[in-house]
mmCIF file of N, CA and C in Angstrom:
data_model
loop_
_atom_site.group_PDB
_atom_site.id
_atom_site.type_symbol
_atom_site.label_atom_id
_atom_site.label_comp_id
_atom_site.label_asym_id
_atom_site.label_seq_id
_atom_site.Cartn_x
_atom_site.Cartn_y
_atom_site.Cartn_z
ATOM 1 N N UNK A 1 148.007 142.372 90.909
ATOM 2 C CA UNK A 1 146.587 142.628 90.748
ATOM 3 C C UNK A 1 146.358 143.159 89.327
ATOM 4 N N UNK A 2 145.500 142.998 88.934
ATOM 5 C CA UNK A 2 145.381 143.282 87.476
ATOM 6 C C UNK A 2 144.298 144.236 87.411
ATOM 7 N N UNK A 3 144.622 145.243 86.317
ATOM 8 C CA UNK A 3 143.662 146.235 86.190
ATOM 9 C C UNK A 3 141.858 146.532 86.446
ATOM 10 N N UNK A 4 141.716 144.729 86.023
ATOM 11 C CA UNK A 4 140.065 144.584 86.421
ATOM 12 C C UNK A 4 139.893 144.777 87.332
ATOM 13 N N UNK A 5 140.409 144.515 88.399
ATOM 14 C CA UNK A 5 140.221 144.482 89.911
ATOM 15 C C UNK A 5 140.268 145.596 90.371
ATOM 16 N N UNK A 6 141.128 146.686 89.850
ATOM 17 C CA UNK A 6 141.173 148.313 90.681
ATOM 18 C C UNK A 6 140.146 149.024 90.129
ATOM 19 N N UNK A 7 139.835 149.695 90.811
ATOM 20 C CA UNK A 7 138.612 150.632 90.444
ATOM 21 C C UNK A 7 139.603 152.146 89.921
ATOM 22 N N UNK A 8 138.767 152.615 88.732
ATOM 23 C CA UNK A 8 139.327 153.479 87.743
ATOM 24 C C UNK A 8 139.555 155.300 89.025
ATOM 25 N N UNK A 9 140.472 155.271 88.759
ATOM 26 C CA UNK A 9 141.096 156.615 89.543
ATOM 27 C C UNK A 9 139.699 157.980 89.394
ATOM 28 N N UNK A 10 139.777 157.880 88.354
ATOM 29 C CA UNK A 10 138.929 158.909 87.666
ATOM 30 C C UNK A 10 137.427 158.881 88.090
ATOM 31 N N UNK A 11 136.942 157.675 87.902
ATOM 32 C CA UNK A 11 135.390 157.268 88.458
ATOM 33 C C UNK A 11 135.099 157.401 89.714
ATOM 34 N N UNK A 12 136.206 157.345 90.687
ATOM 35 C CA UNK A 12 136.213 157.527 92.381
ATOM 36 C C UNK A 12 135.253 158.857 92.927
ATOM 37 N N UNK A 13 135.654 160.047 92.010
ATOM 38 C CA UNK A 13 135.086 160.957 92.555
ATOM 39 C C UNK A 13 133.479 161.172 92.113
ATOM 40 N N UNK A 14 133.434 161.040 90.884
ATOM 41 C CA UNK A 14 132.194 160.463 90.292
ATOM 42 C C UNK A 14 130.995 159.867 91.225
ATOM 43 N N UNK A 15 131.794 158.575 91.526
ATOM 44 C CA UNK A 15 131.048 157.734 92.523
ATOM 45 C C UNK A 15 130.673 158.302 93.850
ATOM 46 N N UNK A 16 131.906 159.138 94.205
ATOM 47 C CA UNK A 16 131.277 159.735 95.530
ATOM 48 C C UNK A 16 130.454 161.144 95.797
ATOM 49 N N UNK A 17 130.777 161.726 94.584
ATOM 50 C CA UNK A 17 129.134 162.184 94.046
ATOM 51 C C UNK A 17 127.645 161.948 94.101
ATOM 52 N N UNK A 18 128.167 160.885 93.781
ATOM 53 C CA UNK A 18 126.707 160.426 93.140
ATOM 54 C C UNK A 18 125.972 159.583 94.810
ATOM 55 N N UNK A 19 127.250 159.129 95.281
ATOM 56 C CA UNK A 19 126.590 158.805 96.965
ATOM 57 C C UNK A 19 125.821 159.900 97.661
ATOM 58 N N UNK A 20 126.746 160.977 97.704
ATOM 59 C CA UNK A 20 126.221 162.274 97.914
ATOM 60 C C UNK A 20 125.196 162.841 97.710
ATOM 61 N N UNK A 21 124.663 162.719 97.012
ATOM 62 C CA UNK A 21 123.711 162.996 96.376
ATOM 63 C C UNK A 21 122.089 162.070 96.354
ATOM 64 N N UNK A 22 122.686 161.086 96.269
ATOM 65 C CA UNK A 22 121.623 160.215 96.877
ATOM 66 C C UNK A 22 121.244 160.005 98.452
ATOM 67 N N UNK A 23 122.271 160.200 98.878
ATOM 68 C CA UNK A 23 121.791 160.032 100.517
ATOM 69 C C UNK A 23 120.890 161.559 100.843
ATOM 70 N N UNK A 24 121.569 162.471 100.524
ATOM 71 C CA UNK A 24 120.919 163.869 100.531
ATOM 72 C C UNK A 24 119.304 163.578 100.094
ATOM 73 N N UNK A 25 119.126 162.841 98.893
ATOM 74 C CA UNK A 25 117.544 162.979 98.286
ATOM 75 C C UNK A 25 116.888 161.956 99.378
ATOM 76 N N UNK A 26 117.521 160.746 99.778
ATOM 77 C CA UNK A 26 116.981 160.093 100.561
ATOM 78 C C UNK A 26 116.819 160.758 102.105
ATOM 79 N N UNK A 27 117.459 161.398 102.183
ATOM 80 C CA UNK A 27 117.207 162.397 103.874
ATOM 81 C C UNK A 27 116.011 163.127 103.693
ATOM 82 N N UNK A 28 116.304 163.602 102.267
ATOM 83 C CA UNK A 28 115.132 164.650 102.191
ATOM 84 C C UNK A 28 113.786 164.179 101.908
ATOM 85 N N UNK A 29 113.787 162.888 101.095
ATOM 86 C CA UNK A 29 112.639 162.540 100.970
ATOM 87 C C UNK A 29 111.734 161.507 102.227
ATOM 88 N N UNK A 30 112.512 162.206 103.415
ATOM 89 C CA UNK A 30 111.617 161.485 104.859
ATOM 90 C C UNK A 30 110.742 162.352 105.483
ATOM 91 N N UNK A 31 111.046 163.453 105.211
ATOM 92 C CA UNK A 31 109.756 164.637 105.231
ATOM 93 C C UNK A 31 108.779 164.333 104.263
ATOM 94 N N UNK A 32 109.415 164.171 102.948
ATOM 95 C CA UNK A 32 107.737 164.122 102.178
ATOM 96 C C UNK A 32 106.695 162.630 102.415
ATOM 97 N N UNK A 33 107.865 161.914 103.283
ATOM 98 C CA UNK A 33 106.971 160.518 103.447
ATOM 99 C C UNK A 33 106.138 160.631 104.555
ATOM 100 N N UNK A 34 106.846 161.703 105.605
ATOM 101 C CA UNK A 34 105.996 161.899 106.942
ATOM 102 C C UNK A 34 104.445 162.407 106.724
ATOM 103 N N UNK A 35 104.898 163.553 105.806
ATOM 104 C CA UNK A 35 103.756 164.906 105.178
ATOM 105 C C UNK A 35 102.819 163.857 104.804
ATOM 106 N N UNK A 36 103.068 162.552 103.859
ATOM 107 C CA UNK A 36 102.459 162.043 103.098
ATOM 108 C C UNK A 36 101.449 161.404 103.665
ATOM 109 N N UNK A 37 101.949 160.763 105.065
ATOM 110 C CA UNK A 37 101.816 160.038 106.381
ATOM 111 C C UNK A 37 100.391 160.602 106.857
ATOM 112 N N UNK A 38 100.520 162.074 107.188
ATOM 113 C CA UNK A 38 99.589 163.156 107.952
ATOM 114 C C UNK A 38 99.046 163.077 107.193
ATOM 115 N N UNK A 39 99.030 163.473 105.571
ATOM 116 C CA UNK A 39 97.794 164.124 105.294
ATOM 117 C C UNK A 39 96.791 162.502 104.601
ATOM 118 N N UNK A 40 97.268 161.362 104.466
ATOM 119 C CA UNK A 40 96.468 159.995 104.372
ATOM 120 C C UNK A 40 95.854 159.978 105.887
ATOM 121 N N UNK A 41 96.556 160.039 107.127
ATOM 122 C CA UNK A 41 95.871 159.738 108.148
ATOM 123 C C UNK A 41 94.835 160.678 108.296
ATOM 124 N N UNK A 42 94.753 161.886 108.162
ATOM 125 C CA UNK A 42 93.671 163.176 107.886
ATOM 126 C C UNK A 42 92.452 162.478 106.925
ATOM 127 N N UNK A 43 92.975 162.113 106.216
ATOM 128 C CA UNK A 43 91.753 161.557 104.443
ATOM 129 C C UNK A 43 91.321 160.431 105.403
ATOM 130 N N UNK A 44 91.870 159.550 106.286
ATOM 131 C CA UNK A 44 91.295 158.579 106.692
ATOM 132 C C UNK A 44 90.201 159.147 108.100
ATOM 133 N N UNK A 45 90.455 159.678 108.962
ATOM 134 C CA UNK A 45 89.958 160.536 110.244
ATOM 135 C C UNK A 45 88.612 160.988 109.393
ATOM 136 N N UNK A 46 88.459 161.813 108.746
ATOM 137 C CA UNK A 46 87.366 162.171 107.917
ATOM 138 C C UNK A 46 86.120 161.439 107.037
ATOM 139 N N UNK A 47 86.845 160.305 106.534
ATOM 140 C CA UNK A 47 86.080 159.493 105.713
ATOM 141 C C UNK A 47 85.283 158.685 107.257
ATOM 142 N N UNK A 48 86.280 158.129 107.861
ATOM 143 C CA UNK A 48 85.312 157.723 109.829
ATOM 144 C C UNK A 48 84.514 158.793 110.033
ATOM 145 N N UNK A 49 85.068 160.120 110.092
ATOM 146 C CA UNK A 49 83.698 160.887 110.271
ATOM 147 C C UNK A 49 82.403 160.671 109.613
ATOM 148 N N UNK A 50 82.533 161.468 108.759
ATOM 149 C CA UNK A 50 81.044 160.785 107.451
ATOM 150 C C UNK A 50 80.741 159.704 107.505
ATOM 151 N N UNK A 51 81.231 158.472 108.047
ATOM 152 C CA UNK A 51 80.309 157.320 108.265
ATOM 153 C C UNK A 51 79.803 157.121 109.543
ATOM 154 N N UNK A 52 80.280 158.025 110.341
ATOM 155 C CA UNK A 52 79.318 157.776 111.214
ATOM 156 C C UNK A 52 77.874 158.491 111.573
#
């Protein structure tokens, strides 16, 4: 196997860092999509109010 093909010893941990880290922001950012969720469905509930 030739060197292209192995992935660099050194970069391994790097990489699994950086997974880390992204899955974490992506967990976390399902609360701010929910929050985001409520408070558009609220702006929408209201604007139906006033037109009627």
């Amino acid at each position: 196997m030739t060197k292209l093909n192995r992935p660099d010893r050194k970069a391994r941990p790097f990489m699994m860092a950086a997974g880390a880290l992204a899955l974490v922001t992506l967990l976390g950012a399902c609360n701010t999509i929910e929050g985001l969720g409520r408070d558009t469905e609220r702006a929408g509930e209201a604007v139906q109010d006033s037109a009627q």
